[in-house]
Coordinates of C-alpha atoms in Angstrom, one line a residue:
M1 CA -95.3 -23.6 -119.8
E2 CA -98.1 -21.7 -121.8
N3 CA -95.6 -20.2 -124.0
Q4 CA -94.1 -23.6 -125.2
P5 CA -96.8 -25.4 -126.9
E6 CA -94.4 -27.8 -128.7
T7 CA -92.9 -29.0 -125.1
S8 CA -96.5 -29.4 -123.8
A9 CA -97.6 -31.4 -126.8
T10 CA -94.6 -33.5 -126.4
M11 CA -95.1 -34.3 -122.7
N12 CA -98.7 -35.4 -123.5
S13 CA -97.6 -37.7 -126.4
T14 CA -98.7 -41.3 -125.9
N15 CA -95.2 -42.3 -127.3
C16 CA -93.1 -40.8 -124.4
Q17 CA -91.6 -43.2 -121.9
L18 CA -91.5 -42.1 -118.2
L19 CA -88.6 -43.6 -116.0
R20 CA -88.0 -43.1 -112.3
T21 CA -84.8 -41.8 -111.0
D22 CA -83.1 -40.6 -107.7
F23 CA -79.8 -39.7 -106.3
G24 CA -77.4 -42.5 -107.3
H25 CA -78.9 -42.9 -110.7
E26 CA -76.7 -42.0 -113.5
V27 CA -78.9 -39.6 -115.4
Y28 CA -79.9 -37.7 -112.3
D29 CA -76.4 -37.5 -110.9
T30 CA -74.9 -36.3 -114.1
W31 CA -77.2 -33.4 -114.2
Y32 CA -76.7 -32.7 -110.5
L33 CA -72.9 -32.7 -110.9
E34 CA -73.0 -30.2 -113.7
H35 CA -75.9 -28.0 -112.8
A36 CA -76.3 -28.1 -109.1
K37 CA -72.8 -28.7 -108.0
H38 CA -73.2 -25.3 -106.0
N39 CA -74.9 -27.4 -103.4
F40 CA -71.6 -29.1 -102.6
E41 CA -69.8 -26.6 -100.3
A42 CA -66.6 -25.0 -101.6
P43 CA -63.5 -25.2 -99.6
D44 CA -63.6 -21.6 -98.4
F45 CA -67.2 -22.1 -97.0
V46 CA -66.0 -25.3 -95.3
R47 CA -63.0 -23.8 -93.8
K48 CA -65.0 -20.7 -92.6
Y49 CA -67.1 -22.8 -90.3
F50 CA -64.8 -25.6 -89.3
S51 CA -63.7 -24.1 -86.0
F52 CA -67.5 -24.1 -84.9
Y53 CA -67.6 -28.0 -85.7
E54 CA -64.3 -28.6 -83.7
K55 CA -65.6 -26.6 -80.8
V56 CA -69.1 -27.9 -80.4
L57 CA -68.2 -31.5 -81.1
Q58 CA -65.0 -31.4 -79.0
L59 CA -63.1 -33.0 -81.6
T60 CA -59.6 -34.8 -80.9
K61 CA -57.4 -36.7 -83.2
N62 CA -58.6 -39.8 -81.4
D63 CA -62.1 -39.5 -82.9
R64 CA -63.2 -41.7 -85.7
I65 CA -65.6 -39.6 -87.8
L66 CA -68.3 -40.7 -90.4
D67 CA -69.2 -38.0 -92.9
A68 CA -72.7 -39.3 -93.6
G69 CA -74.2 -38.3 -97.0
C70 CA -70.7 -37.0 -97.9
G71 CA -71.6 -36.1 -101.6
I72 CA -68.3 -35.3 -103.4
G73 CA -66.5 -35.1 -99.9
S74 CA -66.2 -31.4 -99.3
Y75 CA -66.3 -31.8 -95.5
T76 CA -64.6 -35.3 -95.6
R77 CA -61.4 -33.7 -97.1
E78 CA -61.3 -30.9 -94.8
F79 CA -61.4 -33.4 -91.8
A80 CA -58.6 -35.3 -93.4
R81 CA -56.6 -32.2 -94.0
R82 CA -56.8 -31.3 -90.4
G83 CA -55.5 -34.7 -89.4
Y84 CA -58.8 -36.4 -88.2
Q85 CA -59.6 -40.1 -89.0
V86 CA -62.7 -39.9 -91.3
V87 CA -64.8 -42.1 -93.6
G88 CA -67.0 -40.6 -96.2
M89 CA -70.4 -42.4 -97.1
D90 CA -72.9 -41.7 -99.7
K91 CA -75.7 -43.5 -101.5
S92 CA -74.6 -42.2 -104.9
P93 CA -71.5 -44.2 -106.6
N94 CA -71.2 -41.1 -109.0
F95 CA -70.7 -38.6 -106.2
L96 CA -68.2 -41.0 -104.5
S97 CA -66.3 -41.4 -107.9
E98 CA -66.2 -37.6 -108.0
A99 CA -65.0 -37.5 -104.4
Q100 CA -62.2 -40.0 -105.1
K101 CA -60.8 -38.1 -108.1
I102 CA -60.7 -34.9 -106.0
T103 CA -59.2 -36.6 -103.1
Q104 CA -56.5 -38.4 -105.3
S105 CA -55.6 -35.0 -106.8
E106 CA -54.9 -33.6 -103.5
E107 CA -52.9 -36.6 -102.5
L108 CA -55.1 -37.4 -99.6
E109 CA -56.0 -40.9 -98.4
I110 CA -59.6 -41.3 -97.3
E111 CA -61.9 -44.3 -97.3
Y112 CA -65.2 -43.8 -99.0
V113 CA -68.0 -46.3 -98.5
L114 CA -71.0 -46.7 -100.8
G115 CA -74.1 -46.9 -98.5
N116 CA -77.5 -45.4 -97.3
Y117 CA -77.3 -43.7 -93.9
N118 CA -80.9 -44.7 -93.2
E119 CA -79.5 -48.1 -92.9
M120 CA -76.4 -47.6 -91.0
A121 CA -74.9 -50.9 -92.1
Y122 CA -71.4 -50.0 -91.3
E123 CA -69.8 -52.5 -88.9
Q124 CA -67.4 -50.5 -86.8
P125 CA -68.8 -47.7 -84.4
F126 CA -67.8 -44.1 -84.8
S127 CA -67.1 -41.5 -82.1
V128 CA -68.7 -38.8 -84.4
I129 CA -71.4 -39.0 -87.0
F130 CA -71.5 -35.8 -89.0
F131 CA -74.2 -34.5 -91.3
E132 CA -73.9 -31.2 -93.2
G133 CA -76.8 -30.6 -95.6
S134 CA -77.8 -34.1 -96.1
F135 CA -79.9 -35.0 -93.0
F136 CA -83.2 -35.9 -94.5
Y137 CA -86.3 -37.8 -93.3
A138 CA -89.9 -38.1 -94.7
S139 CA -91.8 -39.0 -91.6
K140 CA -91.6 -38.6 -87.7
A141 CA -91.2 -42.4 -87.3
G142 CA -88.5 -42.4 -90.1
L143 CA -86.6 -39.8 -88.0
V144 CA -86.8 -41.7 -84.9
S145 CA -85.6 -44.9 -86.7
L146 CA -82.5 -42.9 -88.1
L147 CA -81.7 -41.5 -84.8
Q148 CA -81.8 -44.9 -83.1
Q149 CA -79.6 -46.4 -85.7
I150 CA -77.0 -43.4 -85.3
H151 CA -77.3 -43.9 -81.4
N152 CA -76.4 -47.5 -81.9
K153 CA -73.5 -46.8 -84.2
L154 CA -71.8 -44.3 -81.8
T155 CA -69.1 -45.1 -79.2
P156 CA -70.1 -44.6 -75.5
D157 CA -68.7 -40.9 -75.7
G158 CA -70.1 -40.6 -79.4
R159 CA -71.5 -37.3 -80.7
L160 CA -73.9 -36.6 -83.6
Y161 CA -74.1 -33.4 -85.6
F162 CA -76.6 -32.3 -88.1
V163 CA -78.2 -29.2 -89.6
H164 CA -82.0 -28.8 -89.6
S165 CA -84.3 -26.3 -91.5
N166 CA -86.7 -24.1 -89.2
P167 CA -90.1 -24.9 -90.6
H168 CA -91.4 -21.5 -89.6
I169 CA -89.0 -19.9 -92.0
R170 CA -88.8 -22.7 -94.7
K171 CA -92.5 -22.8 -95.7
Q172 CA -92.3 -19.2 -96.6
Q173 CA -89.8 -19.9 -99.3
F174 CA -92.3 -22.0 -101.5
P175 CA -93.5 -22.6 -104.1
M176 CA -90.4 -22.7 -106.2
V177 CA -90.2 -23.4 -110.1
D178 CA -87.1 -23.6 -112.3
L179 CA -87.1 -24.4 -115.9
S180 CA -83.7 -24.7 -117.8
E181 CA -82.5 -26.0 -121.1
I182 CA -79.5 -28.1 -120.6
Q183 CA -78.8 -28.5 -124.4
K184 CA -80.8 -28.6 -127.5
N185 CA -84.1 -30.4 -127.3
I186 CA -83.5 -31.3 -123.5
L187 CA -85.4 -29.4 -120.7
V188 CA -85.2 -29.8 -117.0
L189 CA -88.1 -28.7 -114.7
E190 CA -87.7 -28.3 -111.0
M191 CA -90.7 -27.7 -108.9
A192 CA -91.2 -27.8 -105.1
E193 CA -94.2 -26.7 -102.8
Y194 CA -94.6 -26.8 -98.9
D195 CA -97.1 -29.3 -97.7
K196 CA -98.4 -27.5 -94.5
H197 CA -100.6 -30.6 -93.5
K198 CA -97.4 -33.0 -93.6
G199 CA -94.9 -30.4 -92.5
G200 CA -92.3 -30.7 -95.3
E201 CA -91.5 -29.9 -98.9
R202 CA -92.5 -31.9 -102.0
C203 CA -90.1 -31.8 -104.8
I204 CA -90.1 -32.9 -108.4
W205 CA -87.4 -33.2 -110.9
V206 CA -88.1 -33.9 -114.6
R207 CA -85.8 -34.3 -117.5
I208 CA -87.6 -34.1 -120.9
D209 CA -85.9 -35.4 -123.9
L210 CA -87.9 -34.0 -126.9
E211 CA -85.9 -36.2 -129.4
T212 CA -86.1 -39.6 -127.8
Q213 CA -89.4 -39.0 -126.0
I214 CA -87.8 -40.3 -122.8
H215 CA -88.7 -38.6 -119.6
Y216 CA -86.9 -39.1 -116.3
R217 CA -88.8 -38.1 -113.0
C218 CA -87.5 -37.8 -109.3
D219 CA -89.9 -36.8 -106.7
Y220 CA -89.3 -36.8 -103.0
F221 CA -90.6 -35.4 -99.7
N222 CA -88.5 -33.9 -97.0
M223 CA -90.2 -33.3 -93.6
H224 CA -89.1 -30.4 -91.2
L225 CA -90.4 -31.0 -87.6
P226 CA -90.7 -27.9 -85.4
P227 CA -88.0 -27.8 -82.9
D228 CA -90.0 -29.1 -79.9
E229 CA -91.2 -32.2 -81.9
L230 CA -87.6 -32.7 -83.0
K231 CA -86.5 -32.6 -79.3
D232 CA -89.0 -35.3 -78.5
C233 CA -87.7 -37.5 -81.3
I234 CA -84.1 -37.0 -80.0
V235 CA -85.0 -38.3 -76.6
T236 CA -87.2 -41.0 -77.8
A237 CA -84.1 -42.2 -79.6
G238 CA -82.0 -42.3 -76.6
F239 CA -80.1 -39.2 -76.5
T240 CA -80.5 -37.0 -73.3
D241 CA -77.8 -34.6 -73.8
F242 CA -78.1 -32.2 -76.8
D243 CA -77.9 -28.4 -78.0
F244 CA -79.5 -26.4 -80.5
Y245 CA -77.4 -23.7 -81.9
K246 CA -77.7 -20.9 -84.5
K247 CA -76.7 -22.4 -87.9
R248 CA -73.0 -23.1 -87.8
E249 CA -72.6 -20.3 -85.1
I250 CA -72.1 -20.4 -81.3
G251 CA -75.2 -18.7 -80.0
K252 CA -78.8 -19.5 -79.2
F253 CA -81.2 -20.5 -82.1
N254 CA -84.0 -18.2 -82.5
P255 CA -87.2 -19.9 -84.0
Q256 CA -88.8 -16.7 -85.1
N257 CA -85.9 -15.4 -87.2
D258 CA -83.2 -18.0 -88.0
S259 CA -83.6 -20.0 -91.3
G260 CA -82.1 -23.1 -89.8
F261 CA -80.1 -24.5 -86.8
S262 CA -77.3 -26.8 -86.0
V263 CA -78.0 -29.6 -83.6
V264 CA -75.3 -31.6 -81.5
C265 CA -76.5 -34.9 -79.6
R266 CA -74.2 -36.7 -77.2
K267 CA -74.6 -40.4 -76.2

């Protein structure tokens, strides 16, 4: 930022207005859908790993699946294409609106629900609750609470799937900084660092409008528990049968080398 004195001066201006935002906010989601859409998996990527999901979750056409944190429905639609009963849920109405548009263009029929998976307010139970790239928690207590709610929303033969980062590898990827200009006089700054004491990543997103002096800021913390502590939380939540796989692969997870791992829990 040293080479952009005008930007720095503007940021320090007493006339600027700082507004908070997050997923679900129109300003943040509009940027995300245009500039970070690569985080929503493309159909070829989804299809590449789908046989893995079907095998480890032992899916049948009788299953009722919740795609939690579904985003624009990349995985939701693939479940539907293959004849599974699926509901997509996300906290962002903007992501769900995009999901509906794509779903209609493919002439699929899918129920999308606006909701926060940390609350699990959906009334009917599911036999499978599926997370792919959307399983986040900010504390150990928060994780246990989430897992308990999931356990309660599963049918007696229910299964849970999620992907988890390996903190041994993840913390080596920080710090990260990205500064981009979206259009004239608008800058977006993304920063992330790893908090070794709390075991997770701190992320900041700032949108700076140099004309209106309106700055939007989103900051959040994602914890990454080590595998042994994660197992303790899974057991505490009521799951007694679970497996850790290589990320989207049949094989044993290697904590020293693998960047992440897939988890399957059975009620």
